[in-house]
Structures are given as structure tokens and as C-alpha cells.
CSV table of C-alpha atoms in Angstrom, one decimal:
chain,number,residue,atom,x,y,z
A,1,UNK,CA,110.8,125.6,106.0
A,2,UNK,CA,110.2,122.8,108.9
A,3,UNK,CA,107.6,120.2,108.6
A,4,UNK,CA,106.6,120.5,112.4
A,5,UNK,CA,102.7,121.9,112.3
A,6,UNK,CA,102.2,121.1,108.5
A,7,UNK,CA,99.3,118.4,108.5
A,8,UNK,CA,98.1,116.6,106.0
A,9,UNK,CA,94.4,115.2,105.7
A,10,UNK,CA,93.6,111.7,105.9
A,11,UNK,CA,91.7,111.9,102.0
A,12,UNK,CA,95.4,113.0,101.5
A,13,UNK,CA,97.3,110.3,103.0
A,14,UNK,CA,95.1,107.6,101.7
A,15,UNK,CA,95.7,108.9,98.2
A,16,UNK,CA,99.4,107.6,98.3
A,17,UNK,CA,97.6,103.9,99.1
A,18,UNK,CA,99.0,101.8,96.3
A,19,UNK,CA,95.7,100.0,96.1
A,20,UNK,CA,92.2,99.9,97.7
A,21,UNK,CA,93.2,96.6,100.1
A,22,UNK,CA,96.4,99.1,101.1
A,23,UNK,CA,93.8,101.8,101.7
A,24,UNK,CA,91.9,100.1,104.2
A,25,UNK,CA,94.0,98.1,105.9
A,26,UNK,CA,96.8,101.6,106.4
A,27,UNK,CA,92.9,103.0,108.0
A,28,UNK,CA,93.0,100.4,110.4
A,29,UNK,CA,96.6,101.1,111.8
A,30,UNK,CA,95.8,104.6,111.9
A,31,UNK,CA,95.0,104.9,115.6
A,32,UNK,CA,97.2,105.3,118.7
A,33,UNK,CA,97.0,101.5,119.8
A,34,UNK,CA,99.7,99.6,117.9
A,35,UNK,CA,102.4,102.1,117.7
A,36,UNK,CA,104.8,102.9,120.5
A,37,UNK,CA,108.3,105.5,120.2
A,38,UNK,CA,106.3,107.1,117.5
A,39,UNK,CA,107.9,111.2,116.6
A,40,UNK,CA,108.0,113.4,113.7
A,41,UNK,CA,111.4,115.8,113.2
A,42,UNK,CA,112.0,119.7,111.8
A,43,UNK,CA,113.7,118.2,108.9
A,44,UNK,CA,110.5,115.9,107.7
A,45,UNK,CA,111.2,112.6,109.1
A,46,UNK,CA,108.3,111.0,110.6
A,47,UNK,CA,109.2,107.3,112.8
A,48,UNK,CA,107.5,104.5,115.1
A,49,UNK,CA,107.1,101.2,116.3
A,50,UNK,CA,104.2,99.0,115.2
A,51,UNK,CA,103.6,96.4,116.9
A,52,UNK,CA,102.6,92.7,114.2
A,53,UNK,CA,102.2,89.1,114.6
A,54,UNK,CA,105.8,88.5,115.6
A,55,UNK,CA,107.4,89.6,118.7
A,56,UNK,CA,109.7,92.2,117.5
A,57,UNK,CA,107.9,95.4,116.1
A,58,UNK,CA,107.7,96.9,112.4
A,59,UNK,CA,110.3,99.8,112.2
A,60,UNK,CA,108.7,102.7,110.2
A,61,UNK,CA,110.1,105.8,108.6
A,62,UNK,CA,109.1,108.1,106.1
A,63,UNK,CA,110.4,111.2,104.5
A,64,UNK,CA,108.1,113.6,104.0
A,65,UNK,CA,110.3,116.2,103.0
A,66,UNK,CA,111.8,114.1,99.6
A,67,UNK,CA,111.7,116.2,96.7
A,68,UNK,CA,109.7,113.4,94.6
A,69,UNK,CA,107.2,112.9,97.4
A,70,UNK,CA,107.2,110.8,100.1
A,71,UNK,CA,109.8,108.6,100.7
A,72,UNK,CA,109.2,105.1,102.8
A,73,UNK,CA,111.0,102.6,105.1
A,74,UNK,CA,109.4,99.7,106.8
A,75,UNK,CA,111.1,96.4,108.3
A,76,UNK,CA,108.0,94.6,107.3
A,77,UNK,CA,107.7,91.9,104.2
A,78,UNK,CA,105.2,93.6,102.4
A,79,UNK,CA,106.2,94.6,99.0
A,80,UNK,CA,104.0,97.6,98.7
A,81,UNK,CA,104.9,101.2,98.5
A,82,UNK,CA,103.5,102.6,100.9
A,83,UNK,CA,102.9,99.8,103.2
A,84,UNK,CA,100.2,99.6,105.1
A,85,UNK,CA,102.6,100.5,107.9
A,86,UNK,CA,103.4,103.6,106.4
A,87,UNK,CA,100.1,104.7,105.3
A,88,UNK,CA,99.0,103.9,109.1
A,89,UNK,CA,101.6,106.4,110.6
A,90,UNK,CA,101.1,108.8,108.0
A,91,UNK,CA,97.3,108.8,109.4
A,92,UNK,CA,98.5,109.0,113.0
A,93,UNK,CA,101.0,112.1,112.4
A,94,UNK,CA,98.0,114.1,110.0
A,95,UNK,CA,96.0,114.0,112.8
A,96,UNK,CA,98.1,116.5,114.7
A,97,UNK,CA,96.4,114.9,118.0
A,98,UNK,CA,100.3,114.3,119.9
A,99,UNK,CA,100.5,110.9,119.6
A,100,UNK,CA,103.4,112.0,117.4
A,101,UNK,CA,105.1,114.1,119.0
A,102,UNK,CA,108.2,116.3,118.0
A,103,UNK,CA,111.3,114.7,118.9
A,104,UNK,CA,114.9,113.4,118.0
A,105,UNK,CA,114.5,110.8,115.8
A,106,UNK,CA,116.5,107.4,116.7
A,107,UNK,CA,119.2,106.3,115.4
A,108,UNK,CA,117.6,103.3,113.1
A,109,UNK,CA,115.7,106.2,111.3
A,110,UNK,CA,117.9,108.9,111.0
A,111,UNK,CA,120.6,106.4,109.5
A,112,UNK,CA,118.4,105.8,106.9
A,113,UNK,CA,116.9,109.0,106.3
A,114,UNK,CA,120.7,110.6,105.5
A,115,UNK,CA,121.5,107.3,103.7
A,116,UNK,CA,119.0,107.8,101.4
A,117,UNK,CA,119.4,111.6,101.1
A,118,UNK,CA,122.9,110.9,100.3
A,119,UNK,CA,122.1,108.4,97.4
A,120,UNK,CA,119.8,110.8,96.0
A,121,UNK,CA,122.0,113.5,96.3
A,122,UNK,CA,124.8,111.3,94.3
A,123,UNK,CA,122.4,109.9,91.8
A,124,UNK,CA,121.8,113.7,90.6
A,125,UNK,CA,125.1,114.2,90.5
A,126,UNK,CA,125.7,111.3,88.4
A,127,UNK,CA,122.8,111.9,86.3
A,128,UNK,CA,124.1,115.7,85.3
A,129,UNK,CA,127.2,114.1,84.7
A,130,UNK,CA,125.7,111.2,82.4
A,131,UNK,CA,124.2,114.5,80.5
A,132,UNK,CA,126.7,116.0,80.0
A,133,UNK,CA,128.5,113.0,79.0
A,134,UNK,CA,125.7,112.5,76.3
A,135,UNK,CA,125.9,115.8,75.1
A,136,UNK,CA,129.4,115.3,74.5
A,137,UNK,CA,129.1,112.8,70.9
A,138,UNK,CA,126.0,114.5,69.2
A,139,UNK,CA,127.4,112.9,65.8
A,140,UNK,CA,126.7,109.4,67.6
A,141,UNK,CA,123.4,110.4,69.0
A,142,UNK,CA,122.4,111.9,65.1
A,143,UNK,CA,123.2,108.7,64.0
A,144,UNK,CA,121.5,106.7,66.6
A,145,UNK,CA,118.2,109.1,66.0
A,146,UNK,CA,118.2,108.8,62.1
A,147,UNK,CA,118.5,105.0,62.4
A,148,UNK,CA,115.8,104.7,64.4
A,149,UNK,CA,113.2,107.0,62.5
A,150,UNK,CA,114.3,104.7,59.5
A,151,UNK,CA,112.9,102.0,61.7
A,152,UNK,CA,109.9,103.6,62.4
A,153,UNK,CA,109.3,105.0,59.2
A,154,UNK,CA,109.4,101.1,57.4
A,155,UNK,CA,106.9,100.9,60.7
A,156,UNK,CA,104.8,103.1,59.5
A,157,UNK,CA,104.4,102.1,56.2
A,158,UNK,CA,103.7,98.8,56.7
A,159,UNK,CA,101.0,99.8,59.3
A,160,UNK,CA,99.2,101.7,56.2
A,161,UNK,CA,99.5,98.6,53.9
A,162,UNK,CA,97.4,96.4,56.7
A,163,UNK,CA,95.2,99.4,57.6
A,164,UNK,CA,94.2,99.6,53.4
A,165,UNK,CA,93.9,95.6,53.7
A,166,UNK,CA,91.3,96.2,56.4
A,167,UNK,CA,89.3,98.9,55.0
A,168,UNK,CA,89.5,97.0,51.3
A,169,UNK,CA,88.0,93.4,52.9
A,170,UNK,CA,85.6,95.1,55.3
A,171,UNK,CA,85.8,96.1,58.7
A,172,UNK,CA,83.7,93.0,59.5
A,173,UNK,CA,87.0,90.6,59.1
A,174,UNK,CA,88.3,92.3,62.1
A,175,UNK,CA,85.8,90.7,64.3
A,176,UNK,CA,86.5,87.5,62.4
A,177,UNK,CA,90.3,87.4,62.5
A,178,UNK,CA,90.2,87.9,66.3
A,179,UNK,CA,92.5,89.8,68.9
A,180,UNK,CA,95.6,88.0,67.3
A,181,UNK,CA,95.8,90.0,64.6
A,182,UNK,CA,96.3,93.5,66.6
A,183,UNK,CA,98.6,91.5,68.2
A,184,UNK,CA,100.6,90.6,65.7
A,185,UNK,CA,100.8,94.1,64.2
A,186,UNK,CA,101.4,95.6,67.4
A,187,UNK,CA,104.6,93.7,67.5
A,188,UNK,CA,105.6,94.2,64.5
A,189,UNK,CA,105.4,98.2,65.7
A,190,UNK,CA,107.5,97.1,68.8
A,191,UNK,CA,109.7,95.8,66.5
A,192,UNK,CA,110.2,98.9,64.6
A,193,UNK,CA,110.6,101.0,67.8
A,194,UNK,CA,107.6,102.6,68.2
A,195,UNK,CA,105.7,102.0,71.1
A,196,UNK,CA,103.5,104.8,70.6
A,197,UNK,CA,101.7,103.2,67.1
A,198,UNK,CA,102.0,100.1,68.8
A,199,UNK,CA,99.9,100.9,72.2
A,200,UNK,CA,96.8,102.2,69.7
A,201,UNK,CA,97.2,99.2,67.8
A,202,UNK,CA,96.1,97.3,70.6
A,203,UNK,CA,93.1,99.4,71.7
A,204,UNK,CA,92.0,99.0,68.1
A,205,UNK,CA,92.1,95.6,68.5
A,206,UNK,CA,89.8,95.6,71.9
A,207,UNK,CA,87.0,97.7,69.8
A,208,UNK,CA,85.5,94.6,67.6
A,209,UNK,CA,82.6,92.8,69.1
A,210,UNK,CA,82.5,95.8,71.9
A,211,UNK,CA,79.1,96.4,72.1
A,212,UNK,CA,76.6,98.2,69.8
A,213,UNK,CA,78.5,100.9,67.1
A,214,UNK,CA,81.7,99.1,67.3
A,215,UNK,CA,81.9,99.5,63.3
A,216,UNK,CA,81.8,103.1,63.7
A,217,UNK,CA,84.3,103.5,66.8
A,218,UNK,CA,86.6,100.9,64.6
A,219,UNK,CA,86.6,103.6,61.5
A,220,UNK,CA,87.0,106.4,63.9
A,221,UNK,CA,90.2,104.9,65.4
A,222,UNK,CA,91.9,103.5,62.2
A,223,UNK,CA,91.4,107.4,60.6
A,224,UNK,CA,93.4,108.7,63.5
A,225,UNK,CA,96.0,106.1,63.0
A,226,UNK,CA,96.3,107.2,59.5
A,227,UNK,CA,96.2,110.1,60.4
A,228,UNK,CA,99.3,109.6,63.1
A,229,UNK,CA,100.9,107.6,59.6
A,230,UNK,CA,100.9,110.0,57.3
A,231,UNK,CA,101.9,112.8,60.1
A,232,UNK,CA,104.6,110.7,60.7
A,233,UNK,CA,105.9,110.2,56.6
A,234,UNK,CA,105.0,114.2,56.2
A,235,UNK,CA,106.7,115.3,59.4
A,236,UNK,CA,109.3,117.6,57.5
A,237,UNK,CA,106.4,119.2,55.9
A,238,UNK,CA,104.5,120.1,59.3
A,239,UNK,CA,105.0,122.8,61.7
A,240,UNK,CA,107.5,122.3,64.4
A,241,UNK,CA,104.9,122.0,66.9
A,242,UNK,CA,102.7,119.8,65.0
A,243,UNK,CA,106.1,117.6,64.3
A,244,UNK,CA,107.2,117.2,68.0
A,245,UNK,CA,103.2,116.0,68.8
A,246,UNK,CA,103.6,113.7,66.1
A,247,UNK,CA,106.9,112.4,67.1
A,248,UNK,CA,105.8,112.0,71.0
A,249,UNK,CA,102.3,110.3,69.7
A,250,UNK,CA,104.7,107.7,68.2
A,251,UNK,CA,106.8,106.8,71.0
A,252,UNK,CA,109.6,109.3,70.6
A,253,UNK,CA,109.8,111.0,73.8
A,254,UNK,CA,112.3,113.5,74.2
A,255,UNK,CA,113.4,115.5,76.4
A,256,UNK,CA,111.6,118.4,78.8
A,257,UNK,CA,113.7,121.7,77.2
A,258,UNK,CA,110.8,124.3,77.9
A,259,UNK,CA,112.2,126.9,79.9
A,260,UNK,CA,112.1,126.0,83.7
A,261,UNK,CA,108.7,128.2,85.2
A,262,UNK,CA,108.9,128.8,89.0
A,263,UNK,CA,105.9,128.7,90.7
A,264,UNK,CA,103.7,127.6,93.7
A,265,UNK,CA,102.0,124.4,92.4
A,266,UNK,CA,98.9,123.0,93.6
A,267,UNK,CA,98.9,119.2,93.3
A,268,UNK,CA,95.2,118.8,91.6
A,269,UNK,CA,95.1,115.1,91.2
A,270,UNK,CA,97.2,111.6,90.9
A,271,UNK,CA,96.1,108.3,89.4
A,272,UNK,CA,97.6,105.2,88.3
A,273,UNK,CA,96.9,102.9,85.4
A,274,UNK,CA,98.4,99.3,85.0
A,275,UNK,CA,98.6,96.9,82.0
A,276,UNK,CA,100.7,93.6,82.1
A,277,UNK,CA,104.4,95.7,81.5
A,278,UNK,CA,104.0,98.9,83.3
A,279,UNK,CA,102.3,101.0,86.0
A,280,UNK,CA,101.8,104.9,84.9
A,281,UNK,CA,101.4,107.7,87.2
A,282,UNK,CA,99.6,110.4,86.1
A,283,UNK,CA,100.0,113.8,88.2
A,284,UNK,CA,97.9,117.4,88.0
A,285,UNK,CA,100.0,119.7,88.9
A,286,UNK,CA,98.5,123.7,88.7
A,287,UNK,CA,100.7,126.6,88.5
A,288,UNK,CA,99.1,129.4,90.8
A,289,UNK,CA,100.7,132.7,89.6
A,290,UNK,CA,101.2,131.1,85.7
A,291,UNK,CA,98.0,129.8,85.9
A,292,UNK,CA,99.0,126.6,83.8
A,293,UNK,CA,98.5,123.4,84.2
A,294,UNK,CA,101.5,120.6,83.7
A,295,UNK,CA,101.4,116.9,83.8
A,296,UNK,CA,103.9,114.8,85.4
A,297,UNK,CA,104.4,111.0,84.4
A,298,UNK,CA,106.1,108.6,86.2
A,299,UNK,CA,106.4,104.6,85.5
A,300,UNK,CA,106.7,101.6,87.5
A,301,UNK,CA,107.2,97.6,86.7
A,302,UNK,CA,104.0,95.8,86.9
A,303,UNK,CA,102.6,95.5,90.1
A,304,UNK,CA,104.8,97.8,91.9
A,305,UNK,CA,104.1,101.9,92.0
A,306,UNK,CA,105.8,104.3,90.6
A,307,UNK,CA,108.2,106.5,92.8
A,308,UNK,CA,107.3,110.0,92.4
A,309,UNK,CA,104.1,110.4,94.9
A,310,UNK,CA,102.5,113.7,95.5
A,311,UNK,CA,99.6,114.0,97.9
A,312,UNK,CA,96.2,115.9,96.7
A,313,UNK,CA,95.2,119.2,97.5
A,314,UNK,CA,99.2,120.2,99.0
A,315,UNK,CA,101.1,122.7,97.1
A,316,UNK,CA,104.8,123.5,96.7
A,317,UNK,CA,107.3,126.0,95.5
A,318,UNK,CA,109.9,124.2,92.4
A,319,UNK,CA,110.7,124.8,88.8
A,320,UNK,CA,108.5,122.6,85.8
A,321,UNK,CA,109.9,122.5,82.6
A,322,UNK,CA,107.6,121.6,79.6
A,323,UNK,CA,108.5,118.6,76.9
A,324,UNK,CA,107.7,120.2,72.9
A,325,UNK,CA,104.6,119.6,71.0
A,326,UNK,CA,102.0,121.5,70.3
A,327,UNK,CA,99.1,121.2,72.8
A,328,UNK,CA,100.9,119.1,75.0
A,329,UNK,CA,101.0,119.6,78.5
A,330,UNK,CA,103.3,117.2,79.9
A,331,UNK,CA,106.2,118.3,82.2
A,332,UNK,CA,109.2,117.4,84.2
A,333,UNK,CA,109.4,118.5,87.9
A,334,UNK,CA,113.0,120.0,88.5
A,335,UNK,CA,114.5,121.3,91.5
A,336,UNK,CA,111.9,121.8,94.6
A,337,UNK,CA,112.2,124.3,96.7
A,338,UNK,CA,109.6,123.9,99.7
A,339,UNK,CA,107.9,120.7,100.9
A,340,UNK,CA,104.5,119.9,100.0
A,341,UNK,CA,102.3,122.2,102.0
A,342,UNK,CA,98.4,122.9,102.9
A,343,UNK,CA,97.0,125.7,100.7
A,344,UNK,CA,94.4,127.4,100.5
A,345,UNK,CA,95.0,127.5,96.5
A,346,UNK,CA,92.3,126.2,93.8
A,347,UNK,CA,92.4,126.8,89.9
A,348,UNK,CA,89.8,128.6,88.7
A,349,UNK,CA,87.1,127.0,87.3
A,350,UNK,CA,84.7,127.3,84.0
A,351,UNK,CA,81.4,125.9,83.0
A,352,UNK,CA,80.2,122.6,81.3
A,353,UNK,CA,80.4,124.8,77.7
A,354,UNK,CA,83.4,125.9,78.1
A,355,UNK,CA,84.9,123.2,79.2
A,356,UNK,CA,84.3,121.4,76.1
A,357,UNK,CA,85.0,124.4,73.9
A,358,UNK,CA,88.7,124.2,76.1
A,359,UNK,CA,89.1,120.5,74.8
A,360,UNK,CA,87.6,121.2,70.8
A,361,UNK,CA,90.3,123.8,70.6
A,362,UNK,CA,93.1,121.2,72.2
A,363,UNK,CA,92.2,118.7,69.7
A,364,UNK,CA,93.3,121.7,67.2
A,365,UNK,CA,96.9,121.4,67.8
A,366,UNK,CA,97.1,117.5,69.0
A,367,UNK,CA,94.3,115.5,67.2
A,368,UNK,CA,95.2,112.4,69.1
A,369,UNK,CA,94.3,113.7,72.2
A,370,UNK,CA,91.8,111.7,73.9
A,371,UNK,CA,91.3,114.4,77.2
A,372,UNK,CA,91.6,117.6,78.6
A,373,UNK,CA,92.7,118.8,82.3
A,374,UNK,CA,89.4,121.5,82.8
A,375,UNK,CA,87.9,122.6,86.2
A,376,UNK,CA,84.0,122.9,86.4
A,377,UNK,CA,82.8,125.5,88.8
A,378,UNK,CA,79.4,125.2,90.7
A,379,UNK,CA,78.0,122.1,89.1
A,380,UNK,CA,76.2,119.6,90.4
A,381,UNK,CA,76.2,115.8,90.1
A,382,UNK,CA,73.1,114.4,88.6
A,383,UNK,CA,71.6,111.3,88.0
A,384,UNK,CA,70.7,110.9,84.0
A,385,UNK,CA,69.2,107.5,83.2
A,386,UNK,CA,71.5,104.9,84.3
A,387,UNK,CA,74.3,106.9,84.2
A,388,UNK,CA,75.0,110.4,85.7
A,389,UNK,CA,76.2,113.8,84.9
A,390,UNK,CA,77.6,116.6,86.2
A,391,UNK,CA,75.2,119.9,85.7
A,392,UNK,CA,75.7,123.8,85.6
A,393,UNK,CA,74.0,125.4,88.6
A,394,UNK,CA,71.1,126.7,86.5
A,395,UNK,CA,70.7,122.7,85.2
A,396,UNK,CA,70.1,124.2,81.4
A,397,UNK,CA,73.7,122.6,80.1
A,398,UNK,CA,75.6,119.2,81.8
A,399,UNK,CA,78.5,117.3,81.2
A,400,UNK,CA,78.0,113.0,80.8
A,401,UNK,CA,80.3,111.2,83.2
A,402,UNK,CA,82.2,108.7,81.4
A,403,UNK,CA,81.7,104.9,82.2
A,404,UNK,CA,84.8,104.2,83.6
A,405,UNK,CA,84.3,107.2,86.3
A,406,UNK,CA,80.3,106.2,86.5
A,407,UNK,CA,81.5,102.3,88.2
A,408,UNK,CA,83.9,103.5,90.8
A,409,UNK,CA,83.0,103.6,93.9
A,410,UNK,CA,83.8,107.3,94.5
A,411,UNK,CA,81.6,108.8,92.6
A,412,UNK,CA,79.7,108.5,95.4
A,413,UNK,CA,82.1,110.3,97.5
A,414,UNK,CA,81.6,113.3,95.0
A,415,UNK,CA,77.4,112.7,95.3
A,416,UNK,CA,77.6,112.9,99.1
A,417,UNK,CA,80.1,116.1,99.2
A,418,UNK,CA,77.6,117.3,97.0
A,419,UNK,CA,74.3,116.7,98.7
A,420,UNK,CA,72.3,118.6,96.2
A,421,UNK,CA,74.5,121.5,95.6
A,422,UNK,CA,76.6,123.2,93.8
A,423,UNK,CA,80.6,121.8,93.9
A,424,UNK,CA,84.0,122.6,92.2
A,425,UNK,CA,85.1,119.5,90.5
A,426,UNK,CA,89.0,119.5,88.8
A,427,UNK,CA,88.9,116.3,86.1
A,428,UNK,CA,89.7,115.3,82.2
A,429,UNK,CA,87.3,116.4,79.6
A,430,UNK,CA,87.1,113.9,76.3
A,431,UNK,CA,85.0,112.9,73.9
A,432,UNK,CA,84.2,110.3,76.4
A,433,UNK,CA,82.2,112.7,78.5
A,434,UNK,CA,83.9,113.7,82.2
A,435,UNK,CA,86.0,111.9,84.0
A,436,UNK,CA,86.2,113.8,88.0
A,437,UNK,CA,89.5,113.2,89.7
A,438,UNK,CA,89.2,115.9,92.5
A,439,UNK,CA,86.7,118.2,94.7
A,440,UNK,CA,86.2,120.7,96.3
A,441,UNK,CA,82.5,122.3,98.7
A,442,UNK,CA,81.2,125.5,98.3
A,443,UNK,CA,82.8,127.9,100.5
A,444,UNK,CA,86.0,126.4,102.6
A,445,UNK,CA,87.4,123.2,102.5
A,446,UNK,CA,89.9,120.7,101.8
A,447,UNK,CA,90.3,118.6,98.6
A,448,UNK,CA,88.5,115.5,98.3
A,449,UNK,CA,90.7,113.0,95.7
A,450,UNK,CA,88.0,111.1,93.6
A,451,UNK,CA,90.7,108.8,92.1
């Protein structure tokens, strides 16, 4: 399949910005006047010249058809990925108006482009061999694994001694003792290699002097991490779905051994969150003859973006494979057979009820989990207060947004696309309330990202 004629939106393209500044500047260069030698390729490489402050211009290549997204080259200093460059000849090629036209690409770009395809190409290899490798000593990987749930385990532990310590002086010290303490115990959970008890450590710790019911949100949290505890100490005793949530919720990851499902996948949404160590990706991905829905992760070092970058509302042909653990939905993306594509593709939605009957009955099989992947069908976004929600057609049942959605600026992109009626609207169900990552209008239309 060539990429000559497949077009992307501009919502589309701006979705890979890094960050809002990259947005809007990558807007500005999206016009005809600063680029010069610009030309796209059958085999998905898209090139030009833009024209900066110096006298020599910006080279700019990208490779649209790289199986983990798009792929990006740009002479410029800018240590974002995509440059605004990039994002700027992205919008030039989507809009299909022959200022890119189709030609041979030059030899600057095309160097780079088979460069790169040959690294990946030798990384894969390397990587099957590395498996293989592993796979080789499973007494030293037994050993490895046993030592490290005795780490965890003596984690554990301790973390119920200062959970009973809390509860026994009153959950009013917490407020007294101050941030330091979470800290504190958070390393210690570092420490005994388990990033997953420490990470809800540290969101207990932001809960005291929160705002009104902090007490009761404090209680709430500390339960579930007893809860995670003694799943944990118990694990032999639980089902083996039950046992691989447990071990994931603690920071044992594993590996993604579900059996590979091909399928057409729509790319529903893709949103990053950053704290002081690490940038995650989180990417919808929905399955349109399994019907499922699969999560793909990928991490970057602070302040830079993750490499795996799939545009909203474009779907492609390649094999998922599921990680264990019951109710979990995360998924690796293995070998890709088409290019990300326009479809005409959108998951079948359900109604504000449903929707939070979907997430009671996730919470049966993963307790911890704090959302669920749902689309709403015909509902319409609706001021509540000083907040807003998002209402079934016939306005008798509605959904709460939740306040980190209700402060971003596009929720007004979803209020406008809405004018009044009825929308399909793909997001994360929780206890929260809603959080809307992606729409769609009534009748035809592209995908509007909302994240």
C-alpha cells in the first residue's frame, strides 16, 4: 500500500504536537510560504526546505510509513519531537492542495530514511535474538524473579506496619507529618523494587489538606492499598488472573504472551502524562472485526516524548498481543502490516448507564482500576453548575465530567462540535466522573482529538 493520496487532517497532525507552544507554532509553518523543494514519495517519505533565521534552510523529513508512527528528521536545534518543523510539513502535505507534490525524494532524505529503516530493521533482529538469549538460562531468571518478590514481599509488609501506625494515631497526623513522610515510604518501596506500591504511595501523600472530605478520600486509598498488600502476601491463594493484576498493580510488568489478534485498528485516542522521572503515552487502540479495545504504553525521559506516535481517528492493519491479568487491557503492538490510514471506522457506542455499569463490572476483576475506555453515543455536553456533564439525548441520565477534563481548554472544542446536539464521544469512565479524549458529529465526519 503507497502513501500517495492518504491524507491526514490537521486535528490529526496537531495531535503528534509534543506540547501546546509546539502546536501553535507547527500551525504557523503550515502554509506554502516558507518551504521550498517540498515532495512526498510512494514509500511514505514526506521532505522540504524551510526557510529560519539563518541563511541556510531547516532540512525536514519524516516517515510516515514507520511501524511505531511517525518517524522525524530536522536539521534544526530544537529538541522537540515533532519539531515545529515537522509538525508544519505535516500540515502542508494533509492538505493534499500540491504544494507537496509527488516526487523523488533527494538524496539528504532518502539517506536518512533507509538509514533509519536499516537500524530498525537490525534492532528487531537483535532484540529476537536478546530473547531468545534470555530464554536460554530460565534457572537464572527463576532465581532473579524469586529474589525480587522476596524484596517486595519485606516491601509489603512493612508498608502494612506504617499503614496500621496511621490508622492507630488517626488519620489527622497525616496532615501533620506533612508530604515527607509519603516520601519517605515511597522510597523505601523503591527500594524494595516495587514501583507500583510506591507510585500510590505518593498520591496518598497529595490527598491531606486537599480540599473538603480529604479524611474520607485518605481512608478510601489506604483500604485499596491494603487491599493491593494483602493481594500481594495471598497471591498463591488467588486466581491466576486475579494474581497477574496483582503482580502488574505492584510494578511487576511482564511480558505481552496473549495470543497475537490481527485486526484493523482504529486509533481512538493518545495522551501523555509527565511527572519529574518519566513521560507516559497512553494509546486507544479499537479492534474493528474483534471489537476490543487494547492499550498501548510507551515511556519517555522527562521532558522528551515517547517514540511510538499514532495519529487520531487513522486505522491500520497489525497484530496486538495482550499482557495477563484479569481486566486488564493493556497491549503490545507487534508486527504492522499497513500504514496508518483514514477510515471510516468508529466503535460502537453505549449510554451514560451503561457506561458505568461497563466500569462497576471492571472494577470486579481489577479493584485498583481507577477508569474505563467506554464510548457514549448521542449525548450531549451540558453545563451543570460550575462544572459540566455529558447527557443522554432524552437528558433523563448524564455523566459528570471530571475536573481535570472540566479546565482544559478543549472541552470547548467538544461544546462547539456539539452546538446543542447530540455527539459520539470515545473517553475513560471512573469513579471520577468522565474524562472525553475523542469525538465524533452526528452523521459523517472526521475525529476531533480532545486531548
Amino acid at each position: 500500500m503507497t502513501q500517495q493520496g492518504v491524507r491526514w487532517t490537521a486535528d490529526q497532525v496537531l495531535a503528534l504536537a509534543p506540547d501546546a507552544a509546539s502546536r501553535k507554532a507547527g500551525s504557523k509553518l503550515g502554509a506554502a510560504g516558507p518551504w521550498s523543494e517540498a515532495g512526498s514519495s510512494d514509500e511514505g517519505t514526506v521532505w522540504g526546505l524551510c526557510k529560519g533565521s539563518g541563511s541556510k534552510p531547516y532540512q525536514t523529513v519524516i516517515d510516515i510509513a514507520d511501524s511505531t508512527g511517525p518517524a522525524y528528521k530536522c536539521s534544526c536545534p530544537s529538541r522537540k519531537f515533532p519539531c515545529k518543523h515537522a509538525l508544519g510539513l505535516l500540515l502542508l502535505w494533509a492538505g493534499g492542495d500540491g504544494t507537496v507534490p509527488h516526487a523523488q525524494a533527494p538524496d539528504w532524505a532518502e539517506q536518512w530514511t533507509e538509514g533509519r529503516r536499516a537500524r530498525s530493521e537490525k534492532k528487531r533482529t537483535a532484540g529476537e535474538a536478546s530473547g531468545a538469549s534470555s530464554a536460554g538460562d530460565p534457572e537464572a531468571a527463576r532465581r532473579r524473579a524469586e529474589r525480587r518478590a522476596e524484596r517486595i514481599t519485606a516491601g509489603a509488609a512493612e508498608l502494612e506496619q506504617r499503614l496500621a501506625d496511621l490508622l492507630r494515631g488517626g488519620l489527622a497526623t497525616a496532615e501533620q507529618a506533612g508530604y515527607g513522610m509519603w516520601e519517605e515510604t515511597a522510597a523505601r518501596m523503591v527500594d524494595a523494587q516495587a514501583p507500583g506500591l510506591a507510585a500510590r504511595v505518593r498520591e496518598l501523600g497529595a490527598i491531606p489538606s486537599s480540599g473538603p472530605g480529604w479524611p474520607v478520600r485518605l481512608l478510601e486509598e489506604c483500604a485499596l492499598l491494603h487491599l493491593l498488600d494483602q493481594g500481594w502476601l495471598r497471591r498463591e491463594l488467588l486466581p491466576d488472573g486475579l494474581a497477574a493484576t496483582v503482580r502488574s498493580r505492584v510494578g511487576l510488568s511482564g511480558s505481552a504472551d496473549g495470543r497475537p489478534v490481527r485486526d484493523r485498528w482504529l486509533v481512538l485516542a493518545q495522551y501523555d502524562t509527565s511527572d519529574a522521572r518519566l513521560t507516559t503515552r497512553r494509546i486507544w487502540l479499537y479492534g474493528a472485526e474483534s471489537g476490543r479495545a487494547a492499550l498501548l504504553l510507551s515511556y519517555g525521559a522527562a521532558g522528551r516524548a515517547p517514540e511510538l506516535a499514532l495519529p487520531v481517528g487513522l486505522a491500520f492493519e497489525a497484530e496486538v498481543s495482550a499482557y495477563p491479568g484479569a481486566g486488564q487491557l493493556r497491549a503490545a503492538l507487534g508486527e504492522q502490516f499497513t500504514p496508518p490510514a483514514p477510515a471510516a471506522i468508529r466503535p460502537p457506542g453505549t449510554t451514560t448507564l451503561q457506561a458505568v455499569e461497563r466500569y462497576g463490572e471492571a472494577l470486579r476483576a481489577d479493584p485498583w482500576l481507577d477508569s474505563y475506555p467506554v464510548t457514549l453515543d448521542r449525548v450531549v455536553p451540558t453545563p451543570d453548575g460550575d462544572s459540566w456533564q455529558l447527557a443522554d439525548e432524552e437528558g433523563e441520565l448524564a455523566l459528570p465530567l471530571t475536573p481535570s477534563s472540566r479546565s482544559r481548554p478543549d472541552l470547548w472544542r467538544l461544546v462547539a462540535l456539539s452546538g446543542g446536539a447530540p455527539v459520539t464521544v470515545f473517553g475513560e469512565c471512573g469513579h471520577r466522573g468522565f474524562t472525553p479524549l475523542t469525538a465524533w458529529p452526528e452523521g459523517p465526519g472526521d475525529a476531533v482529538p480532545l486531548c
